[in-house]
CSV table of N, CA, C and O in Angstrom, one decimal:
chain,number,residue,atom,x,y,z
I,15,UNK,N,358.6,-30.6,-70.1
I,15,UNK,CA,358.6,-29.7,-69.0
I,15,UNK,C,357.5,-28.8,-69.0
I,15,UNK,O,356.8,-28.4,-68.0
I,16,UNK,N,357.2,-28.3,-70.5
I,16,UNK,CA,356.2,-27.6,-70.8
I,16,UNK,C,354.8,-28.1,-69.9
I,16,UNK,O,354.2,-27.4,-69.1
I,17,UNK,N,354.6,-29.4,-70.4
I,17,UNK,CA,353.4,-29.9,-70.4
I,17,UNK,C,353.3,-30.2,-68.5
I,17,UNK,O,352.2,-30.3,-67.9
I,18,UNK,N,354.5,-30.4,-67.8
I,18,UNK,CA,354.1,-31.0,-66.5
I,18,UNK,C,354.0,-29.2,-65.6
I,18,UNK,O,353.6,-29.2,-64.5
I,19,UNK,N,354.3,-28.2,-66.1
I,19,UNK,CA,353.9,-26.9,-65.5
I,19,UNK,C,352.5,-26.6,-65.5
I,19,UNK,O,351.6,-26.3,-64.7
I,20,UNK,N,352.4,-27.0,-67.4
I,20,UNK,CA,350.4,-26.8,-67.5
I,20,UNK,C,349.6,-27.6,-66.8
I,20,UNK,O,348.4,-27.3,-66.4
I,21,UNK,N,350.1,-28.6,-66.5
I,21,UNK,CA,349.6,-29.5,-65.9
I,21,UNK,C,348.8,-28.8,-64.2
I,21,UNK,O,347.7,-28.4,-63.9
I,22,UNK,N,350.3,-28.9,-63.6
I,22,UNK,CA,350.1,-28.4,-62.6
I,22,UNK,C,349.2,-27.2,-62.0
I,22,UNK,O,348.3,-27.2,-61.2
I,23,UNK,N,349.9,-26.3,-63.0
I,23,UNK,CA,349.0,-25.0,-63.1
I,23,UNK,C,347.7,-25.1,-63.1
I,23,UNK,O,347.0,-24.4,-62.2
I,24,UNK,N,346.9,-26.1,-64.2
I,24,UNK,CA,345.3,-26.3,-64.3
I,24,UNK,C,345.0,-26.7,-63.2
I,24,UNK,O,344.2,-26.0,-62.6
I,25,UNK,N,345.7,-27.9,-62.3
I,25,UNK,CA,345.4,-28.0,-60.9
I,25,UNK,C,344.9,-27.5,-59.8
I,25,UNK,O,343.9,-27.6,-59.1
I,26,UNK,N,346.1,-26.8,-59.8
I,26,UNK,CA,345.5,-25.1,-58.8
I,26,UNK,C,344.5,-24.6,-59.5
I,26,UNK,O,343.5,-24.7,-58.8
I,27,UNK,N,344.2,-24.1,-60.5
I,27,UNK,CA,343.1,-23.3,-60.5
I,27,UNK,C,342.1,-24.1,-60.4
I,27,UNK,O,341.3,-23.8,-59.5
I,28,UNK,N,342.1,-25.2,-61.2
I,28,UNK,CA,340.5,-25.9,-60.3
I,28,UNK,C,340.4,-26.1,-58.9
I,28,UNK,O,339.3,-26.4,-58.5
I,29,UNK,N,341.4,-26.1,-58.1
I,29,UNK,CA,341.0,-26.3,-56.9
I,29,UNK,C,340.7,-24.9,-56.2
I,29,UNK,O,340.2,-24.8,-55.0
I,30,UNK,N,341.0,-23.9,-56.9
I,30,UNK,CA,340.9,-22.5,-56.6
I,30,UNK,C,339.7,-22.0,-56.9
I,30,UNK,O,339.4,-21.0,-56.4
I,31,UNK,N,339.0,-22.5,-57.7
I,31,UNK,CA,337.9,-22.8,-58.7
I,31,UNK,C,336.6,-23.4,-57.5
I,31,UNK,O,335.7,-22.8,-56.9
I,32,UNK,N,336.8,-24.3,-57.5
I,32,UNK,CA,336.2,-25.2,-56.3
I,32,UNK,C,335.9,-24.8,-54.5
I,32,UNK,O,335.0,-25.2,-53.8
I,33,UNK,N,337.4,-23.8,-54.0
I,33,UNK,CA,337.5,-23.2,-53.0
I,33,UNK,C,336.5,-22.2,-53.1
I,33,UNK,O,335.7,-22.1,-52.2
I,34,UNK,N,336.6,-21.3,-54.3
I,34,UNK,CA,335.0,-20.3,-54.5
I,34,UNK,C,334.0,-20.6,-54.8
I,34,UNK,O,333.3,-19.7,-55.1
I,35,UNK,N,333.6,-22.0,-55.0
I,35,UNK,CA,332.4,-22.2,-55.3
I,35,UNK,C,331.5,-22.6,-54.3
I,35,UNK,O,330.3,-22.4,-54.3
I,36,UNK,N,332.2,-23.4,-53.2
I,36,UNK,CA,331.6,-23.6,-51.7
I,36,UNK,C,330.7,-22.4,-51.3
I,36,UNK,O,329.5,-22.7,-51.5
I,37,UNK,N,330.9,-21.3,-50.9
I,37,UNK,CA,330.0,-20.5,-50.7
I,37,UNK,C,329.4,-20.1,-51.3
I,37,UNK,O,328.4,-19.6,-50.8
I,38,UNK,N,329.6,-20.1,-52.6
I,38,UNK,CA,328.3,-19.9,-53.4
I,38,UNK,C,327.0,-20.3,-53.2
I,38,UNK,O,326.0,-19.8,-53.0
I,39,UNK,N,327.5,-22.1,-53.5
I,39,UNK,CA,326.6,-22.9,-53.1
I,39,UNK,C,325.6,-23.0,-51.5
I,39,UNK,O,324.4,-23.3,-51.3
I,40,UNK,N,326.7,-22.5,-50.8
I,40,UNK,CA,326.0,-22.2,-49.8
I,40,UNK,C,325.2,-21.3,-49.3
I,40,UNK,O,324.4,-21.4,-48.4
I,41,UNK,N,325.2,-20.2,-50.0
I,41,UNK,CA,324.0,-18.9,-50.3
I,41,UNK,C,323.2,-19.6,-50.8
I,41,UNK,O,322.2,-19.9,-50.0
I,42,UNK,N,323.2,-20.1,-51.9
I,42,UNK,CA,321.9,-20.8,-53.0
I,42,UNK,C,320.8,-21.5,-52.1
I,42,UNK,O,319.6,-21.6,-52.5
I,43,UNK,N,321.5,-22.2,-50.7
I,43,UNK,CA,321.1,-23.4,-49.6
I,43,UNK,C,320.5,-22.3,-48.9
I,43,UNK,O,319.3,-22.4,-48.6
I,44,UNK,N,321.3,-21.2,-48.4
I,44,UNK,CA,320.4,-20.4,-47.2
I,44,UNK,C,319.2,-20.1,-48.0
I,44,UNK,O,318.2,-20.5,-47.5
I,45,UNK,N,319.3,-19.4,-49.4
I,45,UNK,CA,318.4,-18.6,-49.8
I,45,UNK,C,317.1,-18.8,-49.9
I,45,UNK,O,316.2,-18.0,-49.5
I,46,UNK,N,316.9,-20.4,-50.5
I,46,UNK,CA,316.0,-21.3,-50.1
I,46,UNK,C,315.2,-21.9,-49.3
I,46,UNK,O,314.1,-22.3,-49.3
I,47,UNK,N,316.2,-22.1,-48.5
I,47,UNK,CA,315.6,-22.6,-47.2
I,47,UNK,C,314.0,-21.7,-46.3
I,47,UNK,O,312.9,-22.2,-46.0
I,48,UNK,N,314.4,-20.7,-46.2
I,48,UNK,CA,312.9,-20.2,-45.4
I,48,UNK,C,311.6,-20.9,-46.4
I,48,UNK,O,310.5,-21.2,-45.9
I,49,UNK,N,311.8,-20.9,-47.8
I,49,UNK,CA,310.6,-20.8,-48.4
I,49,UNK,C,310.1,-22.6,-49.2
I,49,UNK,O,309.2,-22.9,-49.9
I,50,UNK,N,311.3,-23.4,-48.7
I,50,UNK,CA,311.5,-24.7,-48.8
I,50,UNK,C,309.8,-25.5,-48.3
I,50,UNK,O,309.1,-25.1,-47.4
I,51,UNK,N,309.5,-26.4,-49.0
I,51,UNK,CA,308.7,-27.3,-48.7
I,51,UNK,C,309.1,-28.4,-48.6
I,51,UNK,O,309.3,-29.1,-49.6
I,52,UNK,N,309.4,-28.7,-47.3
I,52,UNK,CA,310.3,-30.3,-46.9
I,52,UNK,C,309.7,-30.6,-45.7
I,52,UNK,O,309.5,-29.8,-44.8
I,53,UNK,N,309.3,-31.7,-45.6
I,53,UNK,CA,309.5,-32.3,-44.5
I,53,UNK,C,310.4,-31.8,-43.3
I,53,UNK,O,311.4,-31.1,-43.5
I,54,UNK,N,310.1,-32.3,-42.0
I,54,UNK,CA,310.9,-32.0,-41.1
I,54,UNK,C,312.5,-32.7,-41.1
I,54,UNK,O,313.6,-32.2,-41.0
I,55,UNK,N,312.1,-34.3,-41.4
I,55,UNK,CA,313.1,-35.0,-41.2
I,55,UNK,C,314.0,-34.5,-42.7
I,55,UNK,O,315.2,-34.9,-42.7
I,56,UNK,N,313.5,-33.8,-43.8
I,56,UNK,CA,314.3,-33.4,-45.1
I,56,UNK,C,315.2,-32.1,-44.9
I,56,UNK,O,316.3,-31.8,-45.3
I,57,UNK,N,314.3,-31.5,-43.9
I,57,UNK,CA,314.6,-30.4,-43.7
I,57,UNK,C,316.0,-30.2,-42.7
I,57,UNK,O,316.9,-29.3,-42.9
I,58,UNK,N,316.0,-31.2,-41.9
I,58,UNK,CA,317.2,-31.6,-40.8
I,58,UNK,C,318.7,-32.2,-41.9
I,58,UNK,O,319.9,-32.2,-41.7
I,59,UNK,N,317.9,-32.8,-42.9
I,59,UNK,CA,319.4,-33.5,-43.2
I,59,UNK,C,320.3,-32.3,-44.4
I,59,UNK,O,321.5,-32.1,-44.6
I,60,UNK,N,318.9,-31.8,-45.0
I,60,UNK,CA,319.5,-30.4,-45.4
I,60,UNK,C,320.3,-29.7,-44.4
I,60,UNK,O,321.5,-29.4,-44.6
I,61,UNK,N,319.7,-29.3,-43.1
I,61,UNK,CA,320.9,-28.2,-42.3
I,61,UNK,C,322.0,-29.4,-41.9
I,61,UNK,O,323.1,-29.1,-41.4
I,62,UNK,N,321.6,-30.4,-42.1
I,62,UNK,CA,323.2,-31.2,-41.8
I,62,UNK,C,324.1,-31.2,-42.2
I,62,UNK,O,325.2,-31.2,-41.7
I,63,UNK,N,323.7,-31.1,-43.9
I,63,UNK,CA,324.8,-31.3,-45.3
I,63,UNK,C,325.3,-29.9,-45.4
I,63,UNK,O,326.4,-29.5,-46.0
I,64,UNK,N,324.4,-29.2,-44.8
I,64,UNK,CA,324.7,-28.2,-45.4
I,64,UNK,C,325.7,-27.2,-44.3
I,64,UNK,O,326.2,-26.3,-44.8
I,65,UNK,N,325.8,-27.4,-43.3
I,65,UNK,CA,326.8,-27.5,-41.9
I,65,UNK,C,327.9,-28.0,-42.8
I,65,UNK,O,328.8,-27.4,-43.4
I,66,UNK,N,327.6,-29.5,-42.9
I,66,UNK,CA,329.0,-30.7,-43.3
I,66,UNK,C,329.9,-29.8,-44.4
I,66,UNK,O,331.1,-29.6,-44.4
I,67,UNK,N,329.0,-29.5,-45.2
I,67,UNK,CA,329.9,-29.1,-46.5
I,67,UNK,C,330.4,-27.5,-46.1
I,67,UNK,O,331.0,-26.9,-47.0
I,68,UNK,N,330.1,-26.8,-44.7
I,68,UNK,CA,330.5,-25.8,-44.5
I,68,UNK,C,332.2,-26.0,-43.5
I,68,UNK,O,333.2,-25.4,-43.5
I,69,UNK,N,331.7,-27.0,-42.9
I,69,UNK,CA,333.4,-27.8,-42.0
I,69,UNK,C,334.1,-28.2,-43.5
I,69,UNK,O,335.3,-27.7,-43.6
I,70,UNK,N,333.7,-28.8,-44.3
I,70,UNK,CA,334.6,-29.3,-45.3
I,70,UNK,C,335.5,-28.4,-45.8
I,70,UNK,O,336.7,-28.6,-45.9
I,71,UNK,N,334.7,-27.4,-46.1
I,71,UNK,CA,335.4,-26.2,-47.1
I,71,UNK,C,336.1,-25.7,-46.3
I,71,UNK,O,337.3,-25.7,-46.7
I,72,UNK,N,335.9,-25.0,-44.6
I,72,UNK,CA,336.8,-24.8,-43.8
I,72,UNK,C,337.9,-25.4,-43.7
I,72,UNK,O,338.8,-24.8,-43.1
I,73,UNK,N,338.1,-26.7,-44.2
I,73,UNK,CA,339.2,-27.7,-44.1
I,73,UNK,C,340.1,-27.6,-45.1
I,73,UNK,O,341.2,-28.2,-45.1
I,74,UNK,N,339.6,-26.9,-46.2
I,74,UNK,CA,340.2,-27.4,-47.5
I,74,UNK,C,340.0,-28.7,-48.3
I,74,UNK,O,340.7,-29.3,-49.1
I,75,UNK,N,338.6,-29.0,-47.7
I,75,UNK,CA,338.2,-30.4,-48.3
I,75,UNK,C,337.1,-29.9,-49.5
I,75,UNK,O,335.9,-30.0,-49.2
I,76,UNK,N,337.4,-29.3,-50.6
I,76,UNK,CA,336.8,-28.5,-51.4
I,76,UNK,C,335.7,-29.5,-52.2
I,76,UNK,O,334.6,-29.1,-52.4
I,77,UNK,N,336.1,-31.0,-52.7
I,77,UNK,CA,335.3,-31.4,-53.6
I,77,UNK,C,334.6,-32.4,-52.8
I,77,UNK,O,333.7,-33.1,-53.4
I,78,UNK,N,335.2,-32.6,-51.0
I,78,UNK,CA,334.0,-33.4,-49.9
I,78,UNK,C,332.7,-32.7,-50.0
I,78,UNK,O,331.6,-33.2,-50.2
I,79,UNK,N,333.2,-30.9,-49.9
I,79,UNK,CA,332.3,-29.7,-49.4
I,79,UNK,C,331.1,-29.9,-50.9
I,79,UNK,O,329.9,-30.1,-50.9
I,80,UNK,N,332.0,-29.8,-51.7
I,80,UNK,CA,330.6,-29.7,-53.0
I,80,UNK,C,329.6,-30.9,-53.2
I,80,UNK,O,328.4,-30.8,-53.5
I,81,UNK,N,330.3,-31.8,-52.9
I,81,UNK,CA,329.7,-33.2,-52.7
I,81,UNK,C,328.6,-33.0,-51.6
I,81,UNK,O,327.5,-33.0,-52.1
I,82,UNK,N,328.7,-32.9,-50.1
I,82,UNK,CA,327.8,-32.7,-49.3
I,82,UNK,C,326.6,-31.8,-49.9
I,82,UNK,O,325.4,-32.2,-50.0
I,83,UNK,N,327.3,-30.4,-50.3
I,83,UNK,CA,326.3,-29.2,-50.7
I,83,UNK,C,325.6,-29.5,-51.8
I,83,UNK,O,324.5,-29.0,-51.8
I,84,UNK,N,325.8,-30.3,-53.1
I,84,UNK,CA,325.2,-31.1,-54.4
I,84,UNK,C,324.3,-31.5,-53.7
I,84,UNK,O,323.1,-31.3,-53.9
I,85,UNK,N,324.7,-32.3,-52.7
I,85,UNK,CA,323.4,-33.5,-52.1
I,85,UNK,C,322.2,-32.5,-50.8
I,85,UNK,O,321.0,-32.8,-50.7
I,86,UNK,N,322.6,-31.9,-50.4
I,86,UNK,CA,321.7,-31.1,-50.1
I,86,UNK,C,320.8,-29.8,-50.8
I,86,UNK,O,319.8,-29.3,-50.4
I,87,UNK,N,321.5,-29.6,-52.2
I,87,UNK,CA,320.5,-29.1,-52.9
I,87,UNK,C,319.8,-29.8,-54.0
I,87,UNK,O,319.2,-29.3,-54.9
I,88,UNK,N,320.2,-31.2,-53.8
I,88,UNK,CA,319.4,-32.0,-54.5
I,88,UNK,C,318.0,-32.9,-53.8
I,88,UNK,O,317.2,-33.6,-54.5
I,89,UNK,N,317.8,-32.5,-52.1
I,89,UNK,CA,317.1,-33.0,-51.5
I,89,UNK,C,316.0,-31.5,-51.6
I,89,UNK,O,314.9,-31.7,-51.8
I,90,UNK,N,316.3,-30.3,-51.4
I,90,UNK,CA,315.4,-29.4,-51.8
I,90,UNK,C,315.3,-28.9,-53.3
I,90,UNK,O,314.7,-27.9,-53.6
I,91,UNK,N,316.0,-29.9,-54.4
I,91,UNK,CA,315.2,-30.2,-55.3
I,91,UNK,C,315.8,-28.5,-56.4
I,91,UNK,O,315.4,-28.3,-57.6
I,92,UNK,N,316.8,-27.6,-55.7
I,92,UNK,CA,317.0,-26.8,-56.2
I,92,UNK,C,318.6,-27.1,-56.9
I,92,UNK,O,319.4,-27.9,-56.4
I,93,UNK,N,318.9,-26.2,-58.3
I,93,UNK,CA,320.0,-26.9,-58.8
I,93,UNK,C,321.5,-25.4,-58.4
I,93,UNK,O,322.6,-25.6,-58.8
Protein backbone atom coordinates (compact mmCIF):
# COMPACT_ATOMS: atom_id res chain seq x y z
CA UNK A 1 0.00 0.00 0.00
CA UNK A 2 3.06 1.87 0.93
CA UNK A 3 4.62 1.71 -2.30
CA UNK A 4 1.21 2.30 -4.60
CA UNK A 5 0.72 5.97 -2.51
CA UNK A 6 4.62 6.82 -3.40
CA UNK A 7 3.86 5.86 -6.44
CA UNK A 8 1.20 8.01 -7.07
CA UNK A 9 2.33 10.81 -5.13
CA UNK A 10 5.72 11.02 -7.47
CA UNK A 11 3.12 11.35 -10.29
CA UNK A 12 1.54 14.41 -9.37
CA UNK A 13 4.48 16.10 -8.61
CA UNK A 14 6.08 15.46 -11.93
CA UNK A 15 3.21 16.47 -13.63
CA UNK A 16 3.12 19.47 -11.32
CA UNK A 17 6.72 19.76 -12.09
CA UNK A 18 6.04 19.87 -15.86
CA UNK A 19 2.77 22.26 -15.53
CA UNK A 20 5.61 24.92 -14.25
CA UNK A 21 8.02 24.42 -16.49
CA UNK A 22 5.82 25.37 -19.71
CA UNK A 23 6.27 28.95 -19.02
CA UNK A 24 9.43 28.97 -18.26
CA UNK A 25 10.30 27.69 -21.34
CA UNK A 26 8.26 29.96 -22.92
CA UNK A 27 10.06 33.14 -21.51
CA UNK A 28 13.45 31.52 -22.60
CA UNK A 29 11.42 31.44 -26.45
CA UNK A 30 10.19 35.19 -26.07
CA UNK A 31 13.51 36.26 -24.66
CA UNK A 32 15.31 35.25 -27.78
CA UNK A 33 13.44 35.81 -30.23
CA UNK A 34 14.01 39.72 -31.09
CA UNK A 35 17.77 38.99 -31.26
CA UNK A 36 17.35 35.39 -33.14
CA UNK A 37 19.13 34.86 -36.51
CA UNK A 38 16.66 32.72 -38.44
CA UNK A 39 15.43 32.62 -41.44
CA UNK A 40 11.97 33.77 -42.08
CA UNK A 41 10.50 30.43 -42.87
CA UNK A 42 12.52 29.30 -39.13
CA UNK A 43 11.37 32.04 -37.73
CA UNK A 44 7.41 31.20 -38.51
CA UNK A 45 7.72 27.65 -37.37
CA UNK A 46 9.27 28.92 -34.14
CA UNK A 47 6.14 31.30 -33.41
CA UNK A 48 4.14 28.28 -34.39
CA UNK A 49 5.59 25.81 -31.83
CA UNK A 50 5.83 28.07 -29.76
CA UNK A 51 1.81 29.28 -29.83
CA UNK A 52 1.27 25.19 -30.00
CA UNK A 53 3.06 24.45 -26.83
CA UNK A 54 1.28 27.56 -25.41
CA UNK A 55 -2.58 25.86 -26.29
CA UNK A 56 -1.00 22.65 -25.00
CA UNK A 57 -0.15 23.77 -21.63
CA UNK A 58 -3.54 25.65 -21.57
CA UNK A 59 -5.05 22.18 -21.96
CA UNK A 60 -3.11 20.36 -19.51
CA UNK A 61 -1.33 18.69 -22.21
CA UNK A 62 1.94 19.34 -20.17
CA UNK A 63 4.52 16.89 -21.82
CA UNK A 64 2.72 17.72 -25.71
CA UNK A 65 3.57 21.59 -24.49
CA UNK A 66 7.36 20.74 -23.67
CA UNK A 67 7.63 18.60 -26.57
CA UNK A 68 6.49 21.46 -29.00
CA UNK A 69 8.59 24.20 -26.90
CA UNK A 70 11.99 21.61 -26.90
CA UNK A 71 11.55 21.64 -30.64
CA UNK A 72 11.24 25.22 -30.99
CA UNK A 73 14.15 25.97 -28.89
CA UNK A 74 16.05 23.59 -30.68
CA UNK A 75 15.34 25.27 -34.12
CA UNK A 76 16.82 28.63 -32.53
CA UNK A 77 19.50 26.52 -31.47
CA UNK A 78 18.96 27.79 -27.76
CA UNK A 79 18.88 25.12 -24.78
Amino acid sequence: MKKVLLATSLMCLSSFALAHGCPGEMKKIDAAMPTAKLSSADMSKVQSLRAKGEEQHKAGQHTESMASLGEAKKVMGIQ
